[in-house]
PDB file of C-alpha atoms in Angstrom:
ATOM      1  CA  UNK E   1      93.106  56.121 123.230  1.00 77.00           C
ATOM      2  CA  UNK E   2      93.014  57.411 119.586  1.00 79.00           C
ATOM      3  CA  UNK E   3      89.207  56.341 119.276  1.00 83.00           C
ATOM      4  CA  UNK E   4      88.647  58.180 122.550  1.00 86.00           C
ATOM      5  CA  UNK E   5      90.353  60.946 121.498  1.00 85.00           C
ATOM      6  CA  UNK E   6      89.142  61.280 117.576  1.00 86.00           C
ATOM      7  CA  UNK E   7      85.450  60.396 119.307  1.00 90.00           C
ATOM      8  CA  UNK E   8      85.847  63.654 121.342  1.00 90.00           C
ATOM      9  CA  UNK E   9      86.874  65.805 118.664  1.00 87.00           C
ATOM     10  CA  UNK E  10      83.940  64.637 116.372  1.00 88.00           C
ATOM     11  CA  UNK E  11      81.752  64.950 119.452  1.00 87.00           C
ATOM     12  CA  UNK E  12      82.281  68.196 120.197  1.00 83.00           C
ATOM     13  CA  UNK E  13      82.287  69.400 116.336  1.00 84.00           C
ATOM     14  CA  UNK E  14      86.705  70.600 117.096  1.00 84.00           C
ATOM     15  CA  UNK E  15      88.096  73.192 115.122  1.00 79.00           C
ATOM     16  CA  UNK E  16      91.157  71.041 115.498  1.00 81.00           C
ATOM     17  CA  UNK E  17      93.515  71.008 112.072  1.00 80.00           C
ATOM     18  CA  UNK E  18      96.311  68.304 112.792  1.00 81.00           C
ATOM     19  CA  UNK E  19      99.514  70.086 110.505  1.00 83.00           C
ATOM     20  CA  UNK E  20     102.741  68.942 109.946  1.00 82.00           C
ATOM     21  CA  UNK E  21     105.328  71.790 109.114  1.00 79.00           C
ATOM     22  CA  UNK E  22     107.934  71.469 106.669  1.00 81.00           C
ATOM     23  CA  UNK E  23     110.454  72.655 107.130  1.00 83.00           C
ATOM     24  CA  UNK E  24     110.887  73.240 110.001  1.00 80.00           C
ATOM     25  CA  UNK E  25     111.442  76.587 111.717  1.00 82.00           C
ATOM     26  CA  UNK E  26     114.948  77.286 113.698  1.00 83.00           C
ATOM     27  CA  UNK E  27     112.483  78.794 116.028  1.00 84.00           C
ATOM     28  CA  UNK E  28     109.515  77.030 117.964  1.00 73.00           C
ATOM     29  CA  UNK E  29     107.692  80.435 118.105  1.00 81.00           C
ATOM     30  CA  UNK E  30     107.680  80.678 114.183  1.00 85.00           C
ATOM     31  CA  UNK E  31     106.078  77.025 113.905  1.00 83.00           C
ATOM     32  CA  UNK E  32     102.322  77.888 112.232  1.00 86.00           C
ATOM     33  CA  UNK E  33     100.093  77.726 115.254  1.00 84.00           C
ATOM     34  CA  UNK E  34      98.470  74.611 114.059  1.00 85.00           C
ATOM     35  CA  UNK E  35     101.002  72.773 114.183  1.00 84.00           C
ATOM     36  CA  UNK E  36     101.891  73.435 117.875  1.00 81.00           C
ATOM     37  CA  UNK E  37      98.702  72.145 118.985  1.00 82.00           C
ATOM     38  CA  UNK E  38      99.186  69.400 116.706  1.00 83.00           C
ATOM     39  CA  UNK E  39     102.644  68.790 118.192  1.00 81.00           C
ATOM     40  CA  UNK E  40     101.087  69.557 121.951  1.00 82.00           C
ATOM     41  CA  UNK E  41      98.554  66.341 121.125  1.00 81.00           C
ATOM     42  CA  UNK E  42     101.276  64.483 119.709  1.00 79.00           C
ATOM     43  CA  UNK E  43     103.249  65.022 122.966  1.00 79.00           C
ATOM     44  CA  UNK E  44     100.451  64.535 125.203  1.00 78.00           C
ATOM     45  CA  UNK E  45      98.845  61.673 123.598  1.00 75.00           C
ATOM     46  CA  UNK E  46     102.045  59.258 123.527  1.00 77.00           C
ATOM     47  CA  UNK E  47     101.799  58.727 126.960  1.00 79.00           C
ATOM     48  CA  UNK E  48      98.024  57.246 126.864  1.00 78.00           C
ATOM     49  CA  UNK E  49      99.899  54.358 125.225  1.00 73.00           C
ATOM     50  CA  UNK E  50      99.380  54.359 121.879  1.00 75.00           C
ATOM     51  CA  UNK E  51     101.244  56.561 120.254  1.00 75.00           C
ATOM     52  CA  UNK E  52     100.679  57.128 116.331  1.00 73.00           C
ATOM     53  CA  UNK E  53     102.551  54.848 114.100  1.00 71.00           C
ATOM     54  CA  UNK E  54     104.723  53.822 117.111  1.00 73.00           C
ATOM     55  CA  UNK E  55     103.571  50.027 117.190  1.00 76.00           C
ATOM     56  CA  UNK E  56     106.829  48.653 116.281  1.00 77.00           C
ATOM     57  CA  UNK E  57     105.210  44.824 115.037  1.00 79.00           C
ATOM     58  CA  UNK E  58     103.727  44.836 111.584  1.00 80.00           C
ATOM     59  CA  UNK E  59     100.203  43.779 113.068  1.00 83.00           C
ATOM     60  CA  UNK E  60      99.094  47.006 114.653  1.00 79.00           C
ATOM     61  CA  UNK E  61      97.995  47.973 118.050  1.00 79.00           C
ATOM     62  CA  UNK E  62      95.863  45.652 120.057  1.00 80.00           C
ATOM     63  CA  UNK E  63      92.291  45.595 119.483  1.00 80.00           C
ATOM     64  CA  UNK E  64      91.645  44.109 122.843  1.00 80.00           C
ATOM     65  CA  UNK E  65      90.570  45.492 126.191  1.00 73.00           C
ATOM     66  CA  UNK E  66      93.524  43.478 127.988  1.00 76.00           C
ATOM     67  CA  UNK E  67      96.189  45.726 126.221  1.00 72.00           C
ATOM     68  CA  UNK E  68      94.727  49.099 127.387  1.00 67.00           C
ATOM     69  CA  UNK E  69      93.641  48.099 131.167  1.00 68.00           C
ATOM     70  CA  UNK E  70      96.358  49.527 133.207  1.00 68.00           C
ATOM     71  CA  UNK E  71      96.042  53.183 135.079  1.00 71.00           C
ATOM     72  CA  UNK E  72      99.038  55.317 133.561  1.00 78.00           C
ATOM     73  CA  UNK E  73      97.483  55.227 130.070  1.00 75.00           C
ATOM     74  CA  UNK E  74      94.290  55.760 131.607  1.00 78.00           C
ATOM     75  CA  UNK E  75      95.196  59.372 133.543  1.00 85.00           C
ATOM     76  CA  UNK E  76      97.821  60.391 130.361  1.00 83.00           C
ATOM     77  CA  UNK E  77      94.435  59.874 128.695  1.00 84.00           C
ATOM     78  CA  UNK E  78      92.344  62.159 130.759  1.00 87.00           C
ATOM     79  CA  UNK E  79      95.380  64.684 130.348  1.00 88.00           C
ATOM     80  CA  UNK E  80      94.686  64.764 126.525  1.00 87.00           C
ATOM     81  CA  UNK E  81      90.974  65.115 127.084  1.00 90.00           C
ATOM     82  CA  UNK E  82      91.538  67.260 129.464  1.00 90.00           C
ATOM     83  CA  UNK E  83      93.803  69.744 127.395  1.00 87.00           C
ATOM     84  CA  UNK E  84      90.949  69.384 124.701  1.00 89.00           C
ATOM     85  CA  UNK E  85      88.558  71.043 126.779  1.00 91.00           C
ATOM     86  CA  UNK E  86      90.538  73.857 128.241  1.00 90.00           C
ATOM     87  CA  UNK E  87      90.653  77.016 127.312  1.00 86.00           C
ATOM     88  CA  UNK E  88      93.367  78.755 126.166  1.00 81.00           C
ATOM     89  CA  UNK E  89      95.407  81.117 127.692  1.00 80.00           C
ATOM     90  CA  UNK E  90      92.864  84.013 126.909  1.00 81.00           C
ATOM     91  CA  UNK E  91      89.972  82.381 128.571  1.00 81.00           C
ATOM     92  CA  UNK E  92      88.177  81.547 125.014  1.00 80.00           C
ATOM     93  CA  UNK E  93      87.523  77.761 123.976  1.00 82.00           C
ATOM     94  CA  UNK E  94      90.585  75.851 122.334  1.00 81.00           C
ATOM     95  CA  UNK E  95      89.160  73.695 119.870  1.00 82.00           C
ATOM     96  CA  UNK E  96      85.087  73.017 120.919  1.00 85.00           C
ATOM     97  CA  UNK E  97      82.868  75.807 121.329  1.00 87.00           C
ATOM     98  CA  UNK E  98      82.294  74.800 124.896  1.00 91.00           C
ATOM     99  CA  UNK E  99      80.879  77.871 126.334  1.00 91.00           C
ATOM    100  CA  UNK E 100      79.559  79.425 122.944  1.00 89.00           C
ATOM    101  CA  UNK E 101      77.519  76.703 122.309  1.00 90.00           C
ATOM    102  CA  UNK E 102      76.092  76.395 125.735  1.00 91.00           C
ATOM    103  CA  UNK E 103      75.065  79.999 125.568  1.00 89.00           C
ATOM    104  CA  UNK E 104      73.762  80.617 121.868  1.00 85.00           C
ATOM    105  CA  UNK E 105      71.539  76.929 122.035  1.00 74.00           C
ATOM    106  CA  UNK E 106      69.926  76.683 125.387  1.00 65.00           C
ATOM    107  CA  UNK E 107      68.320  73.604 126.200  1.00 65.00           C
ATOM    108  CA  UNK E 108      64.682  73.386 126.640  1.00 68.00           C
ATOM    109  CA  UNK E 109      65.230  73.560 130.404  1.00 69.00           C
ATOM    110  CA  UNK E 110      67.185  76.703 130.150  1.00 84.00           C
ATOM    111  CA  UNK E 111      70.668  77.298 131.827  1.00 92.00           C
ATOM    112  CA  UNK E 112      70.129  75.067 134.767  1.00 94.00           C
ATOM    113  CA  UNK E 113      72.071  72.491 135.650  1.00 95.00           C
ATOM    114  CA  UNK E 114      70.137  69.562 134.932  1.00 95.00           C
ATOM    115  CA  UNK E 115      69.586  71.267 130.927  1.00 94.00           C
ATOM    116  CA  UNK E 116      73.097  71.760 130.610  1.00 95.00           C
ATOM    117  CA  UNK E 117      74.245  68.321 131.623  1.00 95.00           C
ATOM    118  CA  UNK E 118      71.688  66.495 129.553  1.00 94.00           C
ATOM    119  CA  UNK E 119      72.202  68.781 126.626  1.00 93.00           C
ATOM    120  CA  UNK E 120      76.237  67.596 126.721  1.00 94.00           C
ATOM    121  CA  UNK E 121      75.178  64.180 127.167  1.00 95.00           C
ATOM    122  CA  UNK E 122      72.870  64.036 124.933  1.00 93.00           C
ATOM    123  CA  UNK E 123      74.972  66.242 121.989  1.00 92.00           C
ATOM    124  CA  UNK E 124      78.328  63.384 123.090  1.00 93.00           C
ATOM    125  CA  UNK E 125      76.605  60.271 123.304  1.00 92.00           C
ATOM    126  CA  UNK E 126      73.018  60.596 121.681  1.00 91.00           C
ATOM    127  CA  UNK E 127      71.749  58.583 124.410  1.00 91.00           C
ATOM    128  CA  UNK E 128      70.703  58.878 128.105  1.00 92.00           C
ATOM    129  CA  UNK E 129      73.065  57.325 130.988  1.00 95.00           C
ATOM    130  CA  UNK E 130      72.105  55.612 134.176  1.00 95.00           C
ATOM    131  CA  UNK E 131      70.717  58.043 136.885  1.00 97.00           C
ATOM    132  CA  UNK E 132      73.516  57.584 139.273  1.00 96.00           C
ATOM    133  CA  UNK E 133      76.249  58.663 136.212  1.00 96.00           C
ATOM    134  CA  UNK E 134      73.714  61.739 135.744  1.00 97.00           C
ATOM    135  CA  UNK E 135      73.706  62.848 138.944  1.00 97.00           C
ATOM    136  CA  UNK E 136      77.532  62.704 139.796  1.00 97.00           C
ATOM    137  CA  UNK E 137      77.829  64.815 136.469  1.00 97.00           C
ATOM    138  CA  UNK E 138      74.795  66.967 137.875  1.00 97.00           C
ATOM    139  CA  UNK E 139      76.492  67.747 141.064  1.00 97.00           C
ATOM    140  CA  UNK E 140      79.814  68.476 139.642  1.00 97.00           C
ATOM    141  CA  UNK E 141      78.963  70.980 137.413  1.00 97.00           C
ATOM    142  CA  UNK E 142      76.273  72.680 140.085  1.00 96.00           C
ATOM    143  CA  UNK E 143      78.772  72.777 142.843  1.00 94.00           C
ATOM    144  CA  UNK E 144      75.285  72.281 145.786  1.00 92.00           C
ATOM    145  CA  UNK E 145      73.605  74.951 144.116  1.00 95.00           C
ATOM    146  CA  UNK E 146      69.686  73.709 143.537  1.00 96.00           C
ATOM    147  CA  UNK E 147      69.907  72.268 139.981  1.00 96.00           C
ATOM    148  CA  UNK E 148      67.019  73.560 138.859  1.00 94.00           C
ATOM    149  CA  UNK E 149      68.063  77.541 138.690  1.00 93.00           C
ATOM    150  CA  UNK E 150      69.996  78.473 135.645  1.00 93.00           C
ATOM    151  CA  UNK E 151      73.305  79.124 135.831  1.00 93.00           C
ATOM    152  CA  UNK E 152      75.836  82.566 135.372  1.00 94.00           C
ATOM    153  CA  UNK E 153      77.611  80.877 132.697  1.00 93.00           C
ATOM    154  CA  UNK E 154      78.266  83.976 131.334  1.00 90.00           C
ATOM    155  CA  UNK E 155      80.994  84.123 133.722  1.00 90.00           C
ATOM    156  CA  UNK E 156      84.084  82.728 135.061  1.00 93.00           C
ATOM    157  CA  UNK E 157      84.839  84.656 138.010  1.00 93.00           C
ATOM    158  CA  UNK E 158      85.781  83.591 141.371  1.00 92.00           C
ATOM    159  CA  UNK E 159      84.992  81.922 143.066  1.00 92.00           C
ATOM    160  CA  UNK E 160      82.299  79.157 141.053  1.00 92.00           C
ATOM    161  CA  UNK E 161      84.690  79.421 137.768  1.00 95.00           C
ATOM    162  CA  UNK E 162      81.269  78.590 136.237  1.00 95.00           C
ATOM    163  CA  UNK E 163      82.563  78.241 132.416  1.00 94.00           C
ATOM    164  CA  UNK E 164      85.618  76.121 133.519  1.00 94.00           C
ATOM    165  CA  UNK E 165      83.103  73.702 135.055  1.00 96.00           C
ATOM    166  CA  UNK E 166      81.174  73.672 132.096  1.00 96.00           C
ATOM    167  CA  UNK E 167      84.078  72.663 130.220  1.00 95.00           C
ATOM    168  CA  UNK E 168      85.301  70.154 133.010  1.00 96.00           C
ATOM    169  CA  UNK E 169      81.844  68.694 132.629  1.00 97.00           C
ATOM    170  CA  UNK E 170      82.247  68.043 128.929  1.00 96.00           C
ATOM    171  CA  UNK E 171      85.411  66.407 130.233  1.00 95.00           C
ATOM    172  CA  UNK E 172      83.770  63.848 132.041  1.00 96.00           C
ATOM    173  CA  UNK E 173      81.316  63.468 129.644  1.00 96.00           C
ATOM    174  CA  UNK E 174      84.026  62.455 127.035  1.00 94.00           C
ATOM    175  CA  UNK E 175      85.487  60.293 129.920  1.00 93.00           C
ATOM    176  CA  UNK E 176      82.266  58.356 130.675  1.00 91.00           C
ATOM    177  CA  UNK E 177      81.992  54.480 130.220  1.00 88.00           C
ATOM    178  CA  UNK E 178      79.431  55.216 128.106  1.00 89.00           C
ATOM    179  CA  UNK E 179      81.653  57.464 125.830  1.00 91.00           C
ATOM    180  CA  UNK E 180      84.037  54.592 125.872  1.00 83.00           C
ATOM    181  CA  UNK E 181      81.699  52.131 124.486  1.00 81.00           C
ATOM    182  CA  UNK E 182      81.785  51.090 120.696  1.00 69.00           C
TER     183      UNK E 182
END
């Protein structure tokens, strides 16, 4: 899960600042907002099973695939990837320029659907995937629209919510087995 979720943030280029505020404030609205997201990652990481510096044995979390098969850690994992990509409660990217990025570097292919999935893969995992993975991620993000036309991601409206599929898209992407690989 950390790998997963430090992998994402690197993908992605975050403006994520983990913070650690001392002292602490008698009130959680005058905690520095850095460190509520960092205490919001904290909170939603420790379920994904490996929470940080909470492996109680002096040797260290498992570096094995056995220890980290099971679904709970799996889907509290999605939840932290999940909250990466979001946006925040203004509609504006949390921590990856999502949207922005999609918008000021179009791919070669324009605004379509097939561009904008292969520019997120390629930009996460520098490397194609297998057609089938491609075309799941194709169809989510185009909702049956032909995936050759660009797309209005210069909205959100109802009822396509085109930039929160974007950013569910990158979601998947981070999600991938290919993401996952070492």
């Amino acid at each position: 899960p950390f790998e997963v979720t430090v992998s994402a943030l690197r993908a992605a280029d975050a403006a994520f600042r983990f913070y650690q505020q001392v002292p602490a404030p008698p009130d959680w609205n005058d905690w520095d907002p850095d460190f509520q997201r960092t205490a919001t990652l904290h909170w939603l990481y420790e379920p994904a099973g490996q929470e940080i510096f909470g492996w109680h044995p002096p040797n260290g979390h498992p570096d094995v695939r056995a220890a980290w098969q099971c679904s709970t850690p799996r889907v509290a994992l999605w939840r932290t990837v999940d909250w990466l990509v979001e946006s925040d409660d203004d509609g504006n990217d949390r921590f990856f320029d999502i949207v922005a990025w999609t918008l000021a570097q179009p791919p070669a292919g324009g605004r379509s659907t097939n561009a904008v999935v292969d520019a997120w893969v390629d930009r996460s995992l520098a490397r194609p995937i297998p057609d089938g993975d491609r075309d799941q991620l194709v169809e989510y993000l185009g909702q049956g629209f032909n995936p050759d036309l660009d797309l209005p991601l210069d909205s959100n409206d109802w009822p396509y919510y085109w930039q929160d599929r974007l950013r569910g898209l990158v979601g998947l992407v981070f999600m991938a087995p290919e993401f996952l690989w070492r």
